[in-house]
Structure formats: structure tokens, C-alpha cells
Tab-separated table of C-alpha atoms in Angstrom:
chain	number	residue	atom	x	y	z
A	1	MET	CA	2.891	-20.733	-1.896
A	2	LYS	CA	3.257	-19.869	1.671
A	3	LYS	CA	6.158	-20.786	3.517
A	4	LYS	CA	5.710	-23.523	6.156
A	5	LYS	CA	6.036	-22.153	9.887
A	6	GLU	CA	9.333	-23.053	11.377
A	7	THR	CA	9.169	-24.202	14.967
A	8	SER	CA	12.893	-24.110	15.348
A	9	TYR	CA	13.224	-20.425	15.734
A	10	ASP	CA	14.620	-19.137	18.875
A	11	GLU	CA	13.685	-15.899	20.959
A	12	LYS	CA	16.715	-14.041	19.422
A	13	LYS	CA	15.763	-14.807	15.738
A	14	ILE	CA	12.248	-13.826	16.312
A	15	PHE	CA	13.182	-10.663	18.212
A	16	ASP	CA	15.651	-9.690	15.234
A	17	TYR	CA	12.963	-10.476	12.789
A	18	ALA	CA	10.480	-8.186	14.745
A	19	CYS	CA	13.196	-5.366	14.941
A	20	TRP	CA	13.841	-5.545	11.293
A	21	TYR	CA	10.262	-5.657	10.454
A	22	LEU	CA	9.387	-2.468	12.589
A	23	THR	CA	12.325	-0.508	11.051
A	24	ARG	CA	10.869	-1.230	7.633
A	25	TYR	CA	7.073	-1.341	8.257
A	26	PRO	CA	6.154	0.746	11.463
A	27	SER	CA	3.277	-1.618	12.672
A	28	SER	CA	0.734	-1.877	15.606
A	29	LYS	CA	1.166	-4.745	18.052
A	30	GLU	CA	-1.739	-6.756	16.242
A	31	ARG	CA	-0.206	-6.385	12.837
A	32	LEU	CA	3.348	-7.589	14.214
A	33	LYS	CA	1.904	-10.371	15.941
A	34	GLU	CA	0.345	-11.422	12.691
A	35	LYS	CA	3.741	-11.476	10.971
A	36	LEU	CA	5.489	-13.257	13.791
A	37	ASN	CA	2.639	-15.937	13.582
A	38	GLU	CA	3.981	-16.554	9.845
A	39	LYS	CA	7.351	-17.204	11.313
A	40	THR	CA	6.538	-19.524	14.234
A	41	SER	CA	3.499	-21.112	15.911
A	42	ASP	CA	4.785	-20.620	19.383
A	43	SER	CA	2.348	-18.126	20.962
A	44	ALA	CA	4.207	-17.807	24.201
A	45	LEU	CA	7.512	-16.994	22.409
A	46	ILE	CA	5.739	-14.273	20.279
A	47	GLU	CA	4.101	-12.731	23.501
A	48	LYS	CA	7.467	-12.745	25.072
A	49	VAL	CA	8.988	-11.087	22.170
A	50	LEU	CA	6.013	-8.510	21.921
A	51	MET	CA	6.513	-7.707	25.751
A	52	LYS	CA	10.166	-7.069	25.228
A	53	LEU	CA	9.448	-4.901	22.306
A	54	GLU	CA	6.998	-2.711	24.268
A	55	SER	CA	9.553	-2.502	27.122
A	56	PHE	CA	12.213	-0.958	24.891
A	57	GLY	CA	9.595	1.398	23.494
A	58	TYR	CA	9.967	-0.159	19.996
A	59	LEU	CA	6.107	-0.949	19.934
A	60	ASP	CA	3.628	1.655	20.581
A	61	ASP	CA	0.082	1.435	19.070
A	62	ARG	CA	-0.579	4.958	20.380
A	63	GLU	CA	2.436	6.437	18.438
A	64	ILE	CA	1.622	4.533	15.186
A	65	ALA	CA	-2.177	5.926	15.597
A	66	GLU	CA	-0.998	9.515	16.112
A	67	SER	CA	1.278	9.133	12.990
A	68	VAL	CA	-1.779	7.872	10.955
A	69	VAL	CA	-3.924	10.657	11.900
A	70	ARG	CA	-1.299	13.251	11.405
A	71	ASN	CA	-0.341	11.884	7.978
A	72	PHE	CA	-3.761	11.407	6.611
A	73	SER	CA	-5.033	14.761	7.989
A	74	ARG	CA	-2.299	16.430	6.084
A	75	ARG	CA	-3.218	14.719	3.147
A	76	GLY	CA	-6.791	15.973	3.187
A	77	TYR	CA	-8.777	13.045	4.740
A	78	GLY	CA	-11.745	13.338	7.158
A	79	LYS	CA	-12.177	11.534	10.452
A	80	LYS	CA	-14.223	8.564	8.983
A	81	ARG	CA	-11.451	7.732	6.425
A	82	ILE	CA	-8.713	8.002	9.098
A	83	ILE	CA	-10.549	5.653	11.307
A	84	LEU	CA	-10.734	3.024	8.354
A	85	LYS	CA	-7.023	3.598	7.789
A	86	LEU	CA	-6.512	2.945	11.527
A	87	TYR	CA	-8.540	-0.250	11.332
A	88	GLU	CA	-6.468	-1.335	8.349
A	89	LYS	CA	-3.366	-1.001	10.528
A	90	LYS	CA	-5.024	-3.163	12.958
A	91	ILE	CA	-5.389	-0.389	15.533
A	92	ARG	CA	-8.839	-1.322	16.794
A	93	ASP	CA	-8.611	0.058	20.441
A	94	GLU	CA	-11.721	2.240	20.766
A	95	GLU	CA	-10.527	3.990	23.734
A	96	LEU	CA	-7.269	4.762	22.256
A	97	ILE	CA	-9.015	6.072	18.978
A	98	ASN	CA	-11.456	8.229	20.771
A	99	GLU	CA	-8.663	9.808	23.000
A	100	ILE	CA	-6.548	10.632	20.081
A	101	PHE	CA	-9.431	12.108	18.028
A	102	LYS	CA	-10.453	14.116	21.396
A	103	GLU	CA	-7.705	16.771	20.506
A	104	TYR	CA	-8.507	16.480	16.823
A	105	ASP	CA	-12.252	17.398	17.378
A	106	ASN	CA	-11.340	19.990	20.119
A	107	GLN	CA	-9.413	21.960	17.554
A	108	ASN	CA	-11.876	21.737	14.661
A	109	ILE	CA	-9.170	20.445	12.580
A	110	GLU	CA	-11.510	18.471	10.411
A	111	ASP	CA	-13.326	21.727	9.543
A	112	GLU	CA	-10.060	23.328	8.660
A	113	ILE	CA	-9.086	20.475	6.362
A	114	LEU	CA	-12.504	20.353	4.807
A	115	ARG	CA	-12.171	24.143	3.867
A	116	LYS	CA	-8.573	23.576	2.423
A	117	VAL	CA	-9.766	20.571	0.239
A	118	VAL	CA	-12.976	22.377	-0.938
A	119	ASN	CA	-10.881	25.488	-1.987
A	120	LYS	CA	-8.566	23.389	-3.622
A	121	ASN	CA	-10.641	21.181	-5.684
A	122	LYS	CA	-13.819	23.174	-6.301
A	123	GLU	CA	-12.348	24.483	-9.800
A	124	LYS	CA	-12.480	20.850	-10.930
A	125	TYR	CA	-16.280	20.583	-10.743
A	126	ASP	CA	-19.085	22.516	-12.429
A	127	LEU	CA	-20.715	23.724	-9.251
A	128	SER	CA	-23.481	25.647	-11.135
A	129	SER	CA	-25.172	22.394	-11.899
A	130	SER	CA	-26.629	20.009	-9.399
A	131	THR	CA	-24.837	16.860	-10.991
A	132	GLY	CA	-21.425	18.791	-10.503
A	133	ARG	CA	-22.289	19.738	-6.808
A	134	LYS	CA	-23.277	15.936	-6.443
A	135	LYS	CA	-20.052	14.828	-7.755
A	136	PHE	CA	-17.959	17.117	-5.614
A	137	ILE	CA	-20.008	16.046	-2.700
A	138	ASP	CA	-19.411	12.336	-3.398
A	139	PHE	CA	-15.577	13.051	-3.734
A	140	LEU	CA	-15.753	14.724	-0.266
A	141	LEU	CA	-17.730	11.913	1.216
A	142	ARG	CA	-15.238	9.387	-0.140
A	143	ARG	CA	-12.482	11.397	1.748
A	144	GLY	CA	-14.378	10.805	4.889
A	145	PHE	CA	-16.056	13.959	5.749
A	146	PRO	CA	-19.483	13.996	7.241
A	147	ASN	CA	-22.577	15.144	5.181
A	148	GLU	CA	-23.376	17.853	7.765
A	149	LYS	CA	-19.833	19.479	7.648
A	150	ILE	CA	-19.819	19.282	3.784
A	151	TYR	CA	-23.165	21.166	3.451
A	152	ASN	CA	-22.218	23.851	6.278
A	153	GLU	CA	-18.888	24.454	4.287
A	154	PHE	CA	-20.681	24.923	1.011
A	155	ARG	CA	-23.316	27.205	2.599
A	156	ARG	CA	-20.410	29.160	4.043
A	157	GLN	CA	-18.595	29.486	0.657
A	158	GLY	CA	-21.970	30.202	-1.100
A	159	ILE	CA	-22.062	27.162	-3.274
A	160	ILE	CA	-25.274	26.115	-2.387
């Protein structure tokens, strides 16, 4: 059962809760706004707290987005999957996402990550059969890599 919203929260209590929440769960502005809405229904108070957090530099969607891109790239995920993760974290600003991925695309980071993932996992699949190749391609697609890049990498490595 969900707690009933309390309207007796003052700005200090909401601000303290927001700071506590951000130290535990680095969040986007939209996600934090949802959490604060669970505490109070006073939208003016929530906006005031969010503005205060932004002015102190505690709330920065760009920093969160860059962190998500960095972490999921390091873990071997493609651009599509990373964008899904950004949306899950309530970062939906298309301009911000495009700006972050501009550098990502310019440096061909996705190609490098795909190459590493293929090299690391190709022993797990029977690449001599079409079903083995299909399973491997499906694995890479679920990781967020585009079809075209997968096939180019397979050609480059002589898999197909």
C-alpha cells in the first residue's frame, strides 16, 4: 500500500529528502520530480526545490546522461540499448541525447565496442551453422547494435 501524500512538508524537509535521494540514486530532474511528488502534492514547492538543487549543481541531467553512456558503453552495449536506458532514467531530451552521441558517433566508439563484444563471445556460438550465426546476431541486436554494423563486422572478421 502506498503512503498517503503529506502536505505538511516544508521546503527544508523536501530539500533534505531530495539531497538524500540524490546521494543514493543519482537521478534525472524528471525522476526526482516523480519521487518528490510521492512526498508532497505542492508542485510549486517541488519546483522551488528542483531549482535550488540545480543552482547548487546537485541536479544535472547532462552529467547523468554522460554517465549512463559511459557505463553502458564500457559494459558492451550499443547505441540503441543505451538510448533505452536513458529513457528508463527519464532522460528524454532529444537535443541533449543527440549532443552526447555526437562525440560517441564521431569517434566510432560503437564499432570498437562491437568488435570487442564479437571477439569475446564468438567462441560461444557455432558460427559454422546458419542457426549459430543467427543466434549470435540476435544476441548482438539485443545488445543494441544495428544490423548493418553487425554484418560489416562479421564480414571484416570472415564469419560470413
